[in-house]
């Protein structure tokens, strides 16, 4: 391995060095400063005679006398089942004072694309115990379903609730020979306080032993954030497809990741795309999100819940926009609902799970699930519209039918969505609450549910509507 | 170049620099758009810029670990596809590598690098049946025989367009029936050329045709809002723009499943892996509505998902349309779905920015509009060089950032296509599917397709459609007032119009893609449904004139049954009965 002391330019997170051998694109680099500190980086561009290196830890302390070593390989993640229960930094080094990790394999973190022909279509329902998700935007194994939130919202609590409660109902009995569940948590640029909340929750619920935690905090180097999710997903793929775990990956906060991409792009003087983000951000994000899924003939699965905070709560901002085009739906956390005190403050109207239709129904969840969900969507949307009208003309001016829809919308929020961060509802319960609510509307209005289900579940008599009555 | 041929390389070069998918090499003797093999692993790439001694190459595979000094080999051929039997019931990546074969070759569910495979199986033997005899005169593109490619489609073996000059003819020197693989000669021509089942064609060059004609037959999709209000012609072009979650992909899938084309080419360009998997799993099990055969028997899939290399995303659209043109030459009606053209445009932008080209609007290259136009111009209703007629319909999904239709890809697409299906996030939010906005969408084919509908469905098809459009327009205006003062403040007749419009929206325009019956609606059913709502309209207004209060009219028991027409298999009987019941019930009120 050759050492160079040929740094010609240092600019932001980038270092340019002259070389006299062929250096591969994406190769890992070690830079030793005059103070003896070793920094790590990656080759961003390799030309004859000169390479551009992005330094993960930042370039402070590097001078033109620093020595540069090229390791001759691309970035690897040491993986082993023993990672479960461990806390690592954003580059995959343990920070929990535990024993040294002896890797079973070292895997390339870039990860090759899964052949679409080898994928298995996700259709196994994951019960999160959250009505707004299970009932209306069902999550399935192998899906990527982001949480679209904004600053100051309790998206972390929702993510923790899902991580805590998620289970696959039919397999509860045969867990021993079936696949186990694991959570991999990747923090990118979150504050130490937020990180503590997650860690406390993990420790309190005993979830840590089936988890791997990667921590890149707000004061850690920004450039490191571009490798953290790749480390996370490489570990996830290893556990899922080699060790048969059902892995739930939580990535927070994708906005910080994209900021880091923009920072590197700007330092390289690239032609920027929308709002200064690099033109390849779609491809880059897709290379992360598309690593969710199932593979034929393998028992495990990778399910992703990336969290992103939308700048200005604007979902047309490039980060949520590009994410929405890649992921299979999205869950919106709504500031208005949050200020009304709803827990979790999920706004189901813009939320969506694209894989829901294939993961629910007879044999999977319950035969009436799809109809109930569609009907509640339509009714809640109508109630929402009417609220605008009420502001202008007042409730008295509306017809009896319209008033029923308004009542429905209110009850939907208070009974169905607002369940609390500590309540774990089974799907059966979620659907029964759904029918309680739908029975507030006249039977003839239920045009999206099959007649047989209306026969079976519609509460003809008010006294059957236990939950709502009791709550009123 | 084609992967079916043994590769003779010319003029090797050496890599000078690597930056993501863009590699530059020096001393490479190459022409623009030549295919080259890059590096020790032999990654496939294409020449996109030549400047002095330096050649710039876009690479169709990941370039991690590739460095300066590694060799670059030139094949001396442009990017081509292999054409021949075996393209149907197949799934390809963006440069026509069969994904099922790659899985076997790589022995892994992940896409490895530097592995190549021909687009069609070169060893498989097909039963060739000549349709001409020795001594028959043939010209360019003429069919010399057929091969049963799938249960649905007879593959026609044609004289390659480059075997003869335009207008030139020659005689068949020898031809025989029997089992052949695609590279064997099945016929010899008098001028010394031989014909095999295999042809290749550079993807960026349209295949020749005799004439482009005005399309006059609709591409019937079985989707009420499309057939009924905004039809597309066989050989037509359409765009489906919409924000995420508005149902672009479901609409494209519905078209791929139910459109009455002979051949479907489905290009998944930079979209989700799981969506392509859904197609791969569903299509073999679904029945072709025309003949009950598996849908895959008429389908060719091209899957370049969003995480696959970006340069191959740029080429997948061309691969798709070249395959479509080949079947068109056989006289088939082909429908090509591209989901999504925005990802294709973004791939162009990404490559362009790596080349440090001067950007146009929003960073897209200045040639964006030209490339889009070139692509859609390859669609059309054609008279082929062999005298048959065939068509390529191109339907492109567009994914505008933030759902804003004023962005460059949507705008440049709208300047070319003649059918516009605008997807609407508001409709999607209230689960109105397909969420095609009836106020914004249009079809410029309406008038030229009306004669077909009049002849094949009902004489008054255009009038009925106009009636529906009028009612929906009126509703939009009335809704503005309702937003201000509430529904009850409107006069009775307008309240009734709102009710009629509601049935149009909820029963007629909405269609459940996941319901086994409702998912496909033949034009006859589409027509009957509309006339049922019109019957209610006419009878209701008669009743209103006779003094019946509007609440009573709206409240009649039979009319909500309109909502269930969609799910009826025996709809004719159901509609008859329903019309009679509505009429009777309303007339009994006065």
Short mmCIF file of N, CA and C in Angstrom, two decimals, chain A residues 77-193:
data_model
loop_
_atom_site.label_atom_id
_atom_site.label_comp_id
_atom_site.label_asym_id
_atom_site.label_seq_id
_atom_site.Cartn_x
_atom_site.Cartn_y
_atom_site.Cartn_z
N UNK A 77 -18.91 -3.29 5.32
CA UNK A 77 -19.52 -3.35 6.66
C UNK A 77 -19.26 -4.75 7.22
N UNK A 78 -18.59 -4.83 8.38
CA UNK A 78 -18.42 -6.15 8.99
C UNK A 78 -19.75 -6.61 9.58
N UNK A 79 -20.26 -7.72 9.13
CA UNK A 79 -21.58 -8.15 9.61
C UNK A 79 -21.49 -9.48 10.33
N UNK A 80 -22.32 -9.61 11.34
CA UNK A 80 -22.46 -10.85 12.11
C UNK A 80 -23.76 -10.75 12.90
N UNK A 81 -24.28 -11.89 13.30
CA UNK A 81 -25.51 -11.89 14.10
C UNK A 81 -25.26 -11.23 15.46
N UNK A 82 -23.98 -11.24 15.89
CA UNK A 82 -23.66 -10.65 17.19
C UNK A 82 -23.87 -9.14 17.23
N UNK A 83 -24.12 -8.54 16.08
CA UNK A 83 -24.38 -7.10 16.09
C UNK A 83 -25.66 -6.78 16.86
N UNK A 84 -26.57 -7.74 16.94
CA UNK A 84 -27.82 -7.49 17.65
C UNK A 84 -27.51 -7.13 19.10
N UNK A 85 -28.12 -6.04 19.55
CA UNK A 85 -27.89 -5.57 20.90
C UNK A 85 -26.78 -4.55 21.00
N UNK A 86 -26.15 -4.23 19.87
CA UNK A 86 -25.01 -3.32 19.91
C UNK A 86 -25.37 -1.92 19.44
N UNK A 87 -24.58 -0.96 19.94
CA UNK A 87 -24.72 0.43 19.51
C UNK A 87 -23.44 0.83 18.79
N UNK A 88 -23.60 1.34 17.56
CA UNK A 88 -22.45 1.68 16.74
C UNK A 88 -22.51 3.16 16.35
N UNK A 89 -21.38 3.67 15.92
CA UNK A 89 -21.42 5.05 15.43
C UNK A 89 -21.85 5.03 13.95
N UNK A 90 -21.87 6.21 13.35
CA UNK A 90 -22.38 6.33 11.98
C UNK A 90 -21.55 5.61 10.95
N UNK A 91 -20.31 5.22 11.31
CA UNK A 91 -19.50 4.48 10.36
C UNK A 91 -19.38 3.01 10.75
N UNK A 92 -20.18 2.59 11.70
CA UNK A 92 -20.23 1.18 12.04
C UNK A 92 -19.24 0.72 13.09
N UNK A 93 -18.64 1.67 13.84
CA UNK A 93 -17.71 1.26 14.90
C UNK A 93 -18.45 1.27 16.24
N UNK A 94 -18.22 0.23 17.08
CA UNK A 94 -18.99 0.16 18.33
C UNK A 94 -18.68 1.34 19.26
N UNK A 95 -19.70 1.87 19.91
CA UNK A 95 -19.49 2.96 20.87
C UNK A 95 -20.14 2.61 22.20
N UNK A 96 -20.41 1.33 22.45
CA UNK A 96 -21.13 0.97 23.67
C UNK A 96 -20.25 0.25 24.68
N UNK A 97 -18.93 0.33 24.51
CA UNK A 97 -17.99 -0.31 25.43
C UNK A 97 -18.17 -1.82 25.48
N UNK A 98 -18.82 -2.37 24.52
CA UNK A 98 -18.99 -3.82 24.50
C UNK A 98 -17.74 -4.48 23.93
N UNK A 99 -17.78 -5.81 23.83
CA UNK A 99 -16.61 -6.52 23.29
C UNK A 99 -16.41 -6.17 21.81
N UNK A 100 -15.25 -6.46 21.33
CA UNK A 100 -14.96 -6.21 19.93
C UNK A 100 -15.85 -7.09 19.05
N UNK A 101 -16.23 -6.57 17.91
CA UNK A 101 -17.10 -7.35 17.04
C UNK A 101 -16.26 -8.19 16.10
N UNK A 102 -16.52 -9.50 16.12
CA UNK A 102 -15.79 -10.39 15.21
C UNK A 102 -16.71 -10.66 14.02
N UNK A 103 -16.38 -10.09 12.89
CA UNK A 103 -17.32 -10.21 11.76
C UNK A 103 -17.29 -11.60 11.14
N UNK A 104 -18.47 -12.03 10.71
CA UNK A 104 -18.56 -13.28 9.97
C UNK A 104 -18.24 -13.02 8.51
N UNK A 105 -18.63 -11.84 8.05
CA UNK A 105 -18.40 -11.47 6.67
C UNK A 105 -18.20 -9.98 6.60
N UNK A 106 -17.53 -9.53 5.55
CA UNK A 106 -17.46 -8.09 5.33
C UNK A 106 -18.14 -7.82 4.01
N UNK A 107 -19.21 -7.04 4.04
CA UNK A 107 -19.99 -6.84 2.82
C UNK A 107 -19.89 -5.41 2.31
N UNK A 108 -19.88 -5.31 1.01
CA UNK A 108 -19.84 -4.03 0.34
C UNK A 108 -21.08 -3.23 0.72
N UNK A 109 -20.90 -1.98 1.14
CA UNK A 109 -22.07 -1.24 1.63
C UNK A 109 -22.92 -0.66 0.51
N UNK A 110 -22.37 -0.57 -0.70
CA UNK A 110 -23.18 0.01 -1.78
C UNK A 110 -24.35 -0.90 -2.10
N UNK A 111 -24.14 -2.20 -2.07
CA UNK A 111 -25.25 -3.12 -2.27
C UNK A 111 -25.72 -3.14 -3.71
N UNK A 112 -25.77 -4.31 -4.29
CA UNK A 112 -26.24 -4.42 -5.67
C UNK A 112 -27.76 -4.37 -5.69
N UNK A 113 -28.32 -4.00 -6.83
CA UNK A 113 -29.77 -3.95 -6.96
C UNK A 113 -30.32 -5.37 -6.95
N UNK A 114 -31.48 -5.54 -6.29
CA UNK A 114 -32.13 -6.85 -6.32
C UNK A 114 -32.74 -7.02 -7.71
N UNK A 115 -32.49 -8.14 -8.33
CA UNK A 115 -33.11 -8.46 -9.62
C UNK A 115 -34.63 -8.50 -9.44
N UNK A 116 -35.37 -7.69 -10.18
CA UNK A 116 -36.84 -7.68 -9.98
C UNK A 116 -37.45 -9.07 -10.18
N UNK A 117 -36.76 -9.88 -10.97
CA UNK A 117 -37.26 -11.22 -11.24
C UNK A 117 -37.12 -12.11 -9.99
N UNK A 118 -36.17 -11.78 -9.11
CA UNK A 118 -35.93 -12.62 -7.94
C UNK A 118 -36.72 -12.16 -6.72
N UNK A 119 -37.37 -11.01 -6.84
CA UNK A 119 -38.13 -10.51 -5.69
C UNK A 119 -39.39 -11.34 -5.48
N UNK A 120 -39.87 -11.27 -4.24
CA UNK A 120 -41.17 -11.86 -3.97
C UNK A 120 -42.09 -10.70 -3.60
N UNK A 121 -43.30 -10.73 -4.13
CA UNK A 121 -44.19 -9.59 -3.89
C UNK A 121 -44.64 -9.58 -2.43
N UNK A 122 -44.48 -8.42 -1.75
CA UNK A 122 -44.84 -8.38 -0.33
C UNK A 122 -46.35 -8.41 -0.13
N UNK A 123 -46.83 -9.33 0.66
CA UNK A 123 -48.26 -9.33 0.95
C UNK A 123 -48.58 -9.89 2.34
N UNK A 124 -47.58 -9.90 3.22
CA UNK A 124 -47.86 -10.35 4.58
C UNK A 124 -48.08 -9.16 5.48
N UNK A 125 -49.24 -9.11 6.04
CA UNK A 125 -49.66 -8.02 6.89
C UNK A 125 -48.80 -7.92 8.16
N UNK A 126 -48.34 -6.72 8.47
CA UNK A 126 -47.67 -6.49 9.75
C UNK A 126 -48.63 -5.72 10.64
N UNK A 127 -48.95 -6.27 11.78
CA UNK A 127 -49.84 -5.56 12.69
C UNK A 127 -49.02 -4.61 13.54
N UNK A 128 -49.25 -3.32 13.35
CA UNK A 128 -48.48 -2.34 14.13
C UNK A 128 -49.22 -1.96 15.40
N UNK A 129 -50.49 -2.33 15.49
CA UNK A 129 -51.27 -1.96 16.66
C UNK A 129 -51.72 -0.51 16.64
N UNK A 130 -51.47 0.18 15.52
CA UNK A 130 -51.89 1.57 15.37
C UNK A 130 -53.06 1.58 14.38
N UNK A 131 -54.24 2.00 14.83
CA UNK A 131 -55.43 1.90 13.99
C UNK A 131 -55.29 2.66 12.68
N UNK A 132 -54.72 3.87 12.75
CA UNK A 132 -54.63 4.70 11.55
C UNK A 132 -53.75 4.02 10.50
N UNK A 133 -52.84 3.17 10.95
CA UNK A 133 -52.00 2.45 9.99
C UNK A 133 -52.62 1.10 9.63
N UNK A 134 -52.90 0.27 10.63
CA UNK A 134 -53.44 -1.06 10.33
C UNK A 134 -54.76 -0.99 9.57
N UNK A 135 -55.63 -0.11 10.01
CA UNK A 135 -56.96 -0.05 9.41
C UNK A 135 -56.96 0.63 8.06
N UNK A 136 -56.22 1.72 7.95
CA UNK A 136 -56.36 2.58 6.77
C UNK A 136 -55.17 2.54 5.84
N UNK A 137 -53.98 2.27 6.35
CA UNK A 137 -52.77 2.30 5.52
C UNK A 137 -51.86 1.13 5.90
N UNK A 138 -52.37 -0.05 5.67
CA UNK A 138 -51.73 -1.25 6.18
C UNK A 138 -50.29 -1.41 5.68
N UNK A 139 -49.43 -1.77 6.64
CA UNK A 139 -48.02 -2.03 6.34
C UNK A 139 -47.84 -3.53 6.09
N UNK A 140 -47.03 -3.87 5.09
CA UNK A 140 -46.74 -5.29 4.86
C UNK A 140 -45.24 -5.52 4.87
N UNK A 141 -44.85 -6.77 5.07
CA UNK A 141 -43.43 -7.12 5.13
C UNK A 141 -42.76 -6.87 3.79
N UNK A 142 -41.64 -6.14 3.86
CA UNK A 142 -40.90 -5.87 2.62
C UNK A 142 -41.28 -4.54 2.01
N UNK A 143 -42.14 -3.79 2.71
CA UNK A 143 -42.56 -2.50 2.19
C UNK A 143 -41.63 -1.40 2.67
N UNK A 144 -41.62 -0.27 1.97
CA UNK A 144 -40.95 0.92 2.46
C UNK A 144 -42.01 1.99 2.60
N UNK A 145 -42.28 2.35 3.83
CA UNK A 145 -43.37 3.27 4.12
C UNK A 145 -42.84 4.40 5.00
N UNK A 146 -42.56 5.56 4.42
CA UNK A 146 -41.96 6.63 5.20
C UNK A 146 -42.98 7.38 6.05
N UNK A 147 -42.48 8.05 7.07
CA UNK A 147 -43.32 8.97 7.84
C UNK A 147 -42.94 10.38 7.42
N UNK A 148 -43.90 11.10 6.87
CA UNK A 148 -43.69 12.49 6.47
C UNK A 148 -44.10 13.37 7.64
N UNK A 149 -43.13 14.06 8.20
CA UNK A 149 -43.46 14.84 9.37
C UNK A 149 -42.84 16.23 9.22
N UNK A 150 -42.90 17.01 10.27
CA UNK A 150 -42.18 18.28 10.22
C UNK A 150 -41.59 18.54 11.60
N UNK A 151 -40.81 19.57 11.68
CA UNK A 151 -40.10 19.82 12.93
C UNK A 151 -41.09 19.97 14.08
N UNK A 152 -40.74 19.43 15.21
CA UNK A 152 -41.56 19.60 16.40
C UNK A 152 -42.73 18.63 16.49
N UNK A 153 -42.80 17.66 15.62
CA UNK A 153 -43.90 16.71 15.68
C UNK A 153 -43.42 15.41 16.33
N UNK A 154 -44.37 14.65 16.89
CA UNK A 154 -43.96 13.44 17.61
C UNK A 154 -43.76 12.23 16.69
N UNK A 155 -43.03 12.43 15.57
CA UNK A 155 -42.82 11.29 14.67
C UNK A 155 -41.98 10.20 15.32
N UNK A 156 -41.08 10.61 16.22
CA UNK A 156 -40.23 9.61 16.86
C UNK A 156 -41.06 8.68 17.72
N UNK A 157 -42.04 9.27 18.45
CA UNK A 157 -42.88 8.42 19.28
C UNK A 157 -43.65 7.40 18.44
N UNK A 158 -44.13 7.88 17.29
CA UNK A 158 -44.87 6.97 16.42
C UNK A 158 -43.96 5.86 15.93
N UNK A 159 -42.73 6.23 15.54
CA UNK A 159 -41.80 5.21 15.05
C UNK A 159 -41.48 4.21 16.15
N UNK A 160 -41.31 4.72 17.37
CA UNK A 160 -41.00 3.82 18.48
C UNK A 160 -42.18 2.91 18.78
N UNK A 161 -43.39 3.49 18.68
CA UNK A 161 -44.57 2.68 18.93
C UNK A 161 -44.63 1.52 17.92
N UNK A 162 -44.34 1.84 16.66
CA UNK A 162 -44.39 0.80 15.64
C UNK A 162 -43.31 -0.26 15.91
N UNK A 163 -42.10 0.23 16.23
CA UNK A 163 -41.00 -0.71 16.48
C UNK A 163 -41.32 -1.64 17.64
N UNK A 164 -42.01 -1.10 18.64
CA UNK A 164 -42.34 -1.85 19.84
C UNK A 164 -43.44 -2.87 19.59
N UNK A 165 -44.45 -2.43 18.84
CA UNK A 165 -45.66 -3.24 18.76
C UNK A 165 -45.72 -4.16 17.55
N UNK A 166 -44.91 -3.87 16.53
CA UNK A 166 -45.07 -4.58 15.27
C UNK A 166 -44.97 -6.09 15.46
N UNK A 167 -45.91 -6.80 14.90
CA UNK A 167 -45.89 -8.26 14.95
C UNK A 167 -46.67 -8.78 13.76
N UNK A 168 -46.47 -10.05 13.46
CA UNK A 168 -47.24 -10.67 12.39
C UNK A 168 -48.14 -11.69 13.04
N UNK A 169 -49.46 -11.42 13.07
CA UNK A 169 -50.38 -12.16 13.92
C UNK A 169 -50.31 -13.68 13.78
N UNK A 170 -50.35 -14.22 12.58
CA UNK A 170 -50.56 -15.67 12.47
C UNK A 170 -49.35 -16.47 12.91
N UNK A 171 -48.20 -15.79 13.05
CA UNK A 171 -47.01 -16.57 13.36
C UNK A 171 -46.68 -16.58 14.86
N UNK A 172 -47.55 -16.00 15.63
CA UNK A 172 -47.22 -15.88 17.05
C UNK A 172 -46.94 -17.21 17.70
N UNK A 173 -47.67 -18.25 17.29
CA UNK A 173 -47.52 -19.55 17.92
C UNK A 173 -46.19 -20.24 17.62
N UNK A 174 -45.75 -20.13 16.37
CA UNK A 174 -44.59 -20.94 15.96
C UNK A 174 -43.34 -20.09 15.78
N UNK A 175 -43.14 -19.23 16.72
CA UNK A 175 -42.01 -18.32 16.59
C UNK A 175 -40.66 -19.02 16.65
N UNK A 176 -40.66 -20.20 17.30
CA UNK A 176 -39.37 -20.84 17.52
C UNK A 176 -38.69 -21.26 16.22
N UNK A 177 -39.47 -21.91 15.34
CA UNK A 177 -38.84 -22.31 14.10
C UNK A 177 -39.03 -21.25 13.02
N UNK A 178 -39.95 -20.33 13.26
CA UNK A 178 -40.16 -19.27 12.28
C UNK A 178 -39.06 -18.22 12.37
N UNK A 179 -39.21 -17.16 11.60
CA UNK A 179 -38.17 -16.15 11.59
C UNK A 179 -38.36 -15.17 12.73
N UNK A 180 -37.26 -14.67 13.22
CA UNK A 180 -37.34 -13.72 14.31
C UNK A 180 -37.40 -12.30 13.80
N UNK A 181 -37.76 -11.42 14.69
CA UNK A 181 -37.97 -10.05 14.35
C UNK A 181 -36.78 -9.24 14.86
N UNK A 182 -36.26 -8.33 14.05
CA UNK A 182 -35.15 -7.48 14.50
C UNK A 182 -35.40 -6.04 14.04
N UNK A 183 -34.93 -5.10 14.83
CA UNK A 183 -35.07 -3.70 14.48
C UNK A 183 -33.68 -3.12 14.27
N UNK A 184 -33.48 -2.43 13.15
CA UNK A 184 -32.22 -1.72 12.97
C UNK A 184 -32.53 -0.25 12.88
N UNK A 185 -31.87 0.47 13.73
CA UNK A 185 -32.19 1.88 13.87
C UNK A 185 -31.00 2.70 13.36
N UNK A 186 -31.24 3.53 12.37
CA UNK A 186 -30.17 4.36 11.84
C UNK A 186 -30.47 5.82 12.09
N UNK A 187 -29.67 6.46 12.95
CA UNK A 187 -29.89 7.87 13.24
C UNK A 187 -28.91 8.69 12.44
N UNK A 188 -29.42 9.69 11.72
CA UNK A 188 -28.56 10.56 10.94
C UNK A 188 -28.80 11.99 11.36
N UNK A 189 -27.85 12.54 12.04
CA UNK A 189 -27.93 13.96 12.38
C UNK A 189 -29.05 14.32 13.34
N UNK A 190 -29.51 13.37 14.17
CA UNK A 190 -30.51 13.76 15.15
C UNK A 190 -29.81 14.28 16.40
N UNK A 191 -30.54 14.99 17.23
CA UNK A 191 -29.91 15.57 18.41
C UNK A 191 -29.66 14.49 19.46
N UNK A 192 -28.73 14.77 20.35
CA UNK A 192 -28.41 13.81 21.40
C UNK A 192 -29.63 13.52 22.25
N UNK A 193 -30.48 14.55 22.44
CA UNK A 193 -31.68 14.35 23.26
C UNK A 193 -32.63 13.34 22.63
#
